[in-house]
CSV table of C-alpha atoms and ligand atoms in Angstrom, one decimal:
chain,number,residue,atom,x,y,z
A,1,MET,CA,0.1,0.1,-0.1
A,2,LYS,CA,1.4,3.4,-1.2
A,3,VAL,CA,0.4,7.0,0.0
A,4,LEU,CA,0.1,9.9,-2.5
A,5,ASN,CA,-0.5,13.2,-1.4
A,6,TYR,CA,-1.6,15.4,-4.7
A,7,GLY,CA,-1.5,18.8,-3.8
A,8,SER,CA,-0.2,22.4,-3.4
A,9,LEU,CA,3.4,23.7,-2.6
A,10,ASN,CA,3.7,27.5,-1.5
A,11,MET,CA,5.9,29.9,-0.2
A,12,ASP,CA,4.5,31.5,2.7
A,13,TYR,CA,5.3,35.2,3.7
A,14,VAL,CA,4.0,35.5,7.1
A,15,TYR,CA,3.5,39.3,8.3
A,16,THR,CA,3.4,40.1,12.3
A,17,VAL,CA,0.9,42.6,12.7
A,18,ASP,CA,-1.3,44.2,15.5
A,19,HIS,CA,-4.6,43.8,13.9
A,20,MET,CA,-6.1,42.4,10.8
A,21,ILE,CA,-5.9,44.6,8.0
A,22,ARG,CA,-9.1,46.7,7.6
A,23,GLU,CA,-10.5,48.3,4.2
A,24,GLY,CA,-8.5,51.2,3.2
A,25,GLU,CA,-5.9,50.9,5.9
A,26,THR,CA,-2.2,51.0,5.5
A,27,GLN,CA,-0.6,49.1,8.5
A,28,SER,CA,3.3,48.8,9.1
A,29,SER,CA,4.4,45.2,10.0
A,30,SER,CA,6.7,44.5,12.7
A,31,GLY,CA,8.2,41.2,11.2
A,32,LEU,CA,8.4,39.3,8.1
A,33,LYS,CA,9.2,35.6,8.2
A,34,THR,CA,9.3,33.5,5.0
A,35,PHE,CA,8.2,29.6,5.4
A,36,CYS,CA,7.8,26.8,3.0
A,37,GLY,CA,4.1,26.0,3.1
A,38,GLY,CA,1.0,25.2,1.2
A,39,LYS,CA,-1.6,22.7,2.7
A,40,GLY,CA,-0.3,19.8,0.3
A,41,LEU,CA,3.4,20.3,1.2
A,42,ASN,CA,2.4,20.5,5.0
A,43,GLN,CA,0.3,17.3,5.3
A,44,SER,CA,3.2,15.4,3.2
A,45,ILE,CA,5.8,16.8,5.9
A,46,ALA,CA,3.3,15.7,8.9
A,47,LEU,CA,3.0,12.5,7.3
A,48,ALA,CA,6.5,11.7,6.8
A,49,LYS,CA,7.6,13.0,10.4
A,50,ALA,CA,4.7,10.7,11.6
A,51,GLY,CA,6.5,7.8,9.8
A,52,ILE,CA,4.7,7.4,6.7
A,53,PRO,CA,6.6,6.9,3.4
A,54,VAL,CA,4.7,9.8,1.3
A,55,TYR,CA,5.0,10.3,-2.4
A,56,HIS,CA,4.1,13.9,-2.9
A,57,ALA,CA,2.7,15.2,-6.7
A,58,GLY,CA,2.3,18.7,-7.8
A,59,ILE,CA,4.4,21.8,-9.6
A,60,VAL,CA,6.5,24.0,-8.0
A,61,GLY,CA,7.6,27.2,-9.9
A,62,GLU,CA,10.8,28.7,-10.6
A,63,ASP,CA,11.3,30.1,-7.3
A,64,GLY,CA,10.4,26.3,-5.9
A,65,ASP,CA,14.2,25.3,-4.7
A,66,MET,CA,13.3,25.8,-1.0
A,67,LEU,CA,10.3,23.6,-1.4
A,68,LEU,CA,11.7,20.8,-3.0
A,69,GLU,CA,14.8,20.9,-0.7
A,70,LEU,CA,12.4,21.1,2.6
A,71,CYS,CA,10.5,17.7,1.2
A,72,ARG,CA,13.7,16.3,0.3
A,73,ASP,CA,15.1,16.9,3.9
A,74,ASN,CA,12.2,15.4,5.7
A,75,GLY,CA,12.1,12.1,3.4
A,76,VAL,CA,9.1,13.2,0.7
A,77,ASP,CA,9.2,11.5,-1.9
A,78,ILE,CA,9.0,14.2,-4.9
A,79,THR,CA,9.5,12.1,-8.2
A,80,TYR,CA,6.3,13.4,-9.2
A,81,VAL,CA,7.0,17.0,-8.3
A,82,LYS,CA,7.1,18.7,-11.6
A,83,ARG,CA,8.9,22.5,-12.4
A,84,LEU,CA,7.5,25.0,-14.6
A,85,PRO,CA,9.5,28.2,-15.3
A,86,VAL,CA,6.6,30.7,-14.2
A,87,LYS,CA,6.0,32.0,-10.7
A,88,GLY,CA,5.2,28.9,-8.2
A,89,GLY,CA,2.2,29.5,-5.5
A,90,HIS,CA,2.4,31.8,-2.5
A,91,THR,CA,0.6,33.1,0.4
A,92,VAL,CA,0.7,36.7,2.1
A,93,ILE,CA,0.0,35.7,5.8
A,94,GLN,CA,-1.2,37.9,8.8
A,95,VAL,CA,-0.7,37.0,12.3
A,96,ASP,CA,-2.1,39.3,14.8
A,97,ARG,CA,-1.3,40.0,18.4
A,98,GLU,CA,-3.9,37.3,19.1
A,99,GLU,CA,-2.0,34.9,17.2
A,100,GLN,CA,-4.8,34.4,14.6
A,101,ASN,CA,-4.1,34.5,10.9
A,102,SER,CA,-5.7,35.6,7.9
A,103,ILE,CA,-4.3,34.2,4.2
A,104,ILE,CA,-4.3,35.6,1.0
A,105,LEU,CA,-3.5,32.5,-1.5
A,106,TYR,CA,-2.1,33.3,-5.0
A,107,GLY,CA,-2.4,29.8,-6.7
A,108,GLY,CA,0.5,29.9,-9.5
A,109,THR,CA,1.8,26.8,-10.6
A,110,ASN,CA,-0.6,24.6,-8.2
A,111,GLN,CA,-3.0,25.5,-10.8
A,112,MET,CA,-1.4,24.4,-14.1
A,113,GLN,CA,-1.8,20.7,-13.5
A,114,THR,CA,-3.0,19.0,-16.8
A,115,GLU,CA,-4.8,15.9,-17.3
A,116,GLU,CA,-1.6,14.2,-18.5
A,117,ASP,CA,0.2,15.1,-15.5
A,118,ILE,CA,-2.3,13.4,-13.7
A,119,ASP,CA,-2.7,10.2,-15.8
A,120,ARG,CA,1.2,10.0,-15.6
A,121,VAL,CA,0.9,10.1,-11.8
A,122,LEU,CA,-1.8,7.9,-11.2
A,123,ASN,CA,-0.5,5.4,-13.3
A,124,ASP,CA,2.0,4.3,-10.8
A,125,PHE,CA,-0.5,3.9,-8.2
A,126,GLY,CA,-3.5,1.2,-7.6
A,127,ALA,CA,-6.0,-0.3,-5.4
A,128,GLY,CA,-6.0,0.3,-2.1
A,129,ASP,CA,-3.6,3.0,-2.0
A,130,TYR,CA,-4.1,6.2,-0.3
A,131,LEU,CA,-5.0,9.5,-2.2
A,132,LEU,CA,-4.8,12.6,0.0
A,133,LEU,CA,-5.9,15.8,-1.4
A,134,GLN,CA,-7.0,19.3,-0.5
A,135,ASN,CA,-8.4,22.1,-2.4
A,136,GLU,CA,-5.3,24.2,-3.6
A,137,ILE,CA,-4.9,22.6,-7.0
A,138,ASN,CA,-6.5,22.5,-10.3
A,139,LEU,CA,-8.3,19.5,-11.8
A,140,LEU,CA,-9.2,18.1,-8.6
A,141,ASP,CA,-12.5,16.7,-10.0
A,142,TYR,CA,-10.3,14.8,-12.6
A,143,ILE,CA,-7.9,13.5,-10.1
A,144,ILE,CA,-11.0,12.2,-7.9
A,145,ASP,CA,-12.8,10.5,-11.1
A,146,ARG,CA,-9.4,8.6,-12.0
A,147,ALA,CA,-8.4,7.7,-9.0
A,148,TYR,CA,-11.8,6.3,-7.9
A,149,ALA,CA,-11.7,4.3,-11.0
A,150,LYS,CA,-8.5,2.9,-9.8
A,151,GLU,CA,-9.9,2.2,-6.4
A,152,MET,CA,-7.6,4.1,-4.4
A,153,LYS,CA,-8.8,5.2,-1.1
A,154,ILE,CA,-9.5,8.7,-1.3
A,155,VAL,CA,-9.0,11.2,1.6
A,156,LEU,CA,-10.0,14.8,1.1
A,157,ASN,CA,-9.6,17.9,3.1
A,158,PRO,CA,-12.0,20.4,1.7
A,159,SER,CA,-9.6,23.2,2.5
A,160,PRO,CA,-10.1,26.0,1.3
A,161,TYR,CA,-14.0,25.5,0.7
A,162,ASN,CA,-15.0,26.9,-2.7
A,163,GLU,CA,-17.0,26.4,-5.5
A,164,ASN,CA,-14.3,24.5,-7.2
A,165,LEU,CA,-15.6,21.4,-5.1
A,166,SER,CA,-18.8,21.5,-6.7
A,167,GLU,CA,-17.4,20.2,-10.0
A,168,CYS,CA,-16.2,17.2,-7.9
A,169,ASP,CA,-18.0,13.9,-7.2
A,170,LEU,CA,-17.6,14.1,-3.6
A,171,CYS,CA,-19.5,10.8,-3.3
A,172,LYS,CA,-16.2,9.1,-4.1
A,173,VAL,CA,-14.3,10.2,-1.2
A,174,SER,CA,-13.8,7.8,1.9
A,175,LEU,CA,-13.0,10.1,4.3
A,176,PHE,CA,-13.2,13.8,4.9
A,177,LEU,CA,-11.0,15.9,7.4
A,178,LEU,CA,-12.6,19.3,7.8
A,179,ASN,CA,-12.8,22.4,10.3
A,180,GLU,CA,-16.1,24.1,11.6
A,181,ILE,CA,-16.1,26.6,9.2
A,182,GLU,CA,-15.6,23.9,6.0
A,183,GLY,CA,-18.5,22.1,7.8
A,184,GLU,CA,-20.7,24.6,8.0
A,185,GLN,CA,-20.1,25.6,4.3
A,186,MET,CA,-20.4,22.0,3.2
A,187,ALA,CA,-23.5,21.1,5.1
A,188,GLY,CA,-25.2,24.5,6.5
A,189,GLY,CA,-25.8,25.1,10.2
A,190,SER,CA,-23.3,25.7,12.5
A,191,ASP,CA,-24.0,23.0,15.4
A,192,GLU,CA,-21.4,20.3,15.0
A,193,ASN,CA,-23.8,17.4,15.4
A,194,ARG,CA,-26.3,18.8,12.6
A,195,ILE,CA,-23.0,19.2,10.3
A,196,LEU,CA,-22.0,15.7,10.9
A,197,GLU,CA,-25.4,14.2,10.4
A,198,HIS,CA,-25.9,16.4,7.3
A,199,LEU,CA,-22.6,15.3,6.0
A,200,ALA,CA,-23.3,11.3,6.5
A,201,GLU,CA,-26.8,11.7,4.8
A,202,LYS,CA,-25.3,13.5,2.0
A,203,PHE,CA,-22.3,10.8,1.6
A,204,PRO,CA,-23.5,7.6,3.5
A,205,GLU,CA,-20.1,5.7,2.3
A,206,ALA,CA,-17.6,8.0,4.2
A,207,ALA,CA,-16.3,8.9,7.2
A,208,PHE,CA,-15.9,12.6,9.0
A,209,VAL,CA,-13.4,13.9,11.1
A,210,LEU,CA,-14.9,17.7,12.2
A,211,THR,CA,-11.7,19.6,13.9
A,212,LEU,CA,-13.4,22.1,16.5
A,213,GLY,CA,-10.2,24.3,17.7
A,214,LYS,CA,-10.2,24.6,21.1
A,215,ALA,CA,-13.4,22.1,21.8
A,216,GLY,CA,-11.2,19.3,20.0
A,217,ALA,CA,-12.5,17.1,17.2
A,218,VAL,CA,-14.9,14.6,16.7
A,219,TYR,CA,-15.1,11.6,14.3
A,220,PHE,CA,-18.3,10.1,12.8
A,221,ASP,CA,-18.7,7.2,10.5
A,222,GLY,CA,-22.8,7.6,10.3
A,223,LYS,CA,-23.0,5.2,13.2
A,224,GLU,CA,-20.3,5.7,15.7
A,225,LYS,CA,-19.2,8.9,17.1
A,226,ILE,CA,-15.7,9.5,18.9
A,227,PHE,CA,-15.2,13.0,20.5
A,228,GLN,CA,-11.5,14.0,21.4
A,229,ASN,CA,-10.4,16.8,23.4
A,230,ILE,CA,-7.5,19.1,23.0
A,231,PHE,CA,-4.1,18.8,24.9
A,232,GLU,CA,-3.1,22.3,26.0
A,233,VAL,CA,-0.1,23.9,24.2
A,234,GLU,CA,1.1,27.4,23.9
A,235,THR,CA,-0.1,28.9,20.8
A,236,VAL,CA,2.4,30.9,18.8
A,237,ASP,CA,1.1,30.4,15.0
A,238,THR,CA,-1.9,28.5,14.3
A,239,THR,CA,-1.0,28.2,10.5
A,240,ALA,CA,-1.0,24.6,9.5
A,241,ALA,CA,-2.2,23.3,12.6
A,242,GLY,CA,-4.8,21.6,10.6
A,243,ASP,CA,-2.4,20.2,8.1
A,244,THR,CA,-0.2,18.8,11.1
A,245,PHE,CA,-3.3,17.1,12.7
A,246,THR,CA,-4.2,15.9,9.3
A,247,GLY,CA,-1.1,13.9,8.4
A,248,PHE,CA,-0.7,12.7,12.1
A,249,PHE,CA,-4.4,11.4,12.1
A,250,ILE,CA,-4.1,9.6,8.5
A,251,ALA,CA,-0.6,8.0,9.5
A,252,SER,CA,-2.2,6.7,12.7
A,253,LEU,CA,-5.3,5.2,10.6
A,254,ILE,CA,-2.6,3.6,8.0
A,255,ARG,CA,-0.7,1.9,11.0
A,256,GLY,CA,-3.7,0.4,11.9
A,257,GLU,CA,-4.5,1.9,15.2
A,258,GLY,CA,-7.8,2.6,14.4
A,259,VAL,CA,-9.7,6.1,14.3
A,260,ARG,CA,-10.1,6.4,18.1
A,261,ALA,CA,-8.4,9.6,18.4
A,262,ALA,CA,-6.4,9.5,21.4
A,263,PRO,CA,-3.7,7.3,19.8
A,264,SER,CA,-3.9,9.2,16.7
A,265,ILE,CA,-2.6,12.6,18.4
A,266,PRO,CA,1.1,12.6,19.0
A,267,THR,CA,2.3,13.4,22.6
A,268,MET,CA,4.4,16.8,23.0
A,269,GLU,CA,7.6,14.5,23.4
A,270,GLU,CA,6.8,12.9,20.2
A,271,VAL,CA,6.0,16.4,18.3
A,272,GLU,CA,9.2,18.1,19.9
A,273,ARG,CA,11.2,14.9,18.3
A,274,GLY,CA,9.5,15.0,15.2
A,275,ILE,CA,10.1,18.8,14.5
A,276,SER,CA,13.5,19.2,16.1
B,1,LIG,O1,-3.1,25.7,6.0
B,1,LIG,C1,-2.0,26.6,5.9
B,1,LIG,C2,-1.5,26.7,4.8
B,1,LIG,O2,-2.7,27.1,4.1
B,1,LIG,C3,-0.1,27.6,4.4
B,1,LIG,O3,1.0,26.9,4.6
B,1,LIG,C4,-0.4,28.5,3.2
B,1,LIG,O4,0.5,28.1,2.1
B,1,LIG,C5,-1.8,28.0,2.9
B,1,LIG,O5,-1.9,27.3,1.9
């Protein structure tokens, strides 16, 4: 069984600000840090750090050296990452004094996959292999259709939630990992139980993991509901927190540890060991 993550690779430009910028306002930032990111890359690195060999597929631009290097350094297989001589995907991220963030995303090369690229990559994968997806690349509908035809197990983090997802046949997805906002957008309503029940009615073959921020996370497969509380840690920047959770959760699942959330969440020591 192989694991393929078909997803975005971005350069993240993170600006420290007092508050989120308002309409018409100019605000000086007190700091700028540049990181490798993209929901796709973050989730591949989380999987690799959680001990699961992962192939990443996607496209970087002319500014993609750091992204490729970080993947390599963390043991992510980049055989299926292509490079184009144009601007790659990037973000402008504001982090305010409460450590909350807001993100402007420029798709760049993440939006340039072709059907030929996808066929070439999926040729090397088959029944029972895992395919992890987010919503930061183009032709997601085509990838889902082709992977489903090959009987791959499709896991979708529908983030960011937007109209592109309405083109996808989401009945082909086996597992959704989403936060409350995406849950509301997909199901309507804001109550977590209503969101999960609505989603389970709409996609009866799928299971769901709904993350609830400080309130923890809940798993639902239409029958069993499992709730997991958070472990308190000091917040520095919440960017990629969801991606890290996704990678570690899927890693636990692949290792056969079951869906009970407790063993899926790494201890502080494990996380520190993983990121040092
Ligand atoms: O989920 C966090 C990621 O979303 C960031 O790394 C940024 O690149 C955006 O894609």
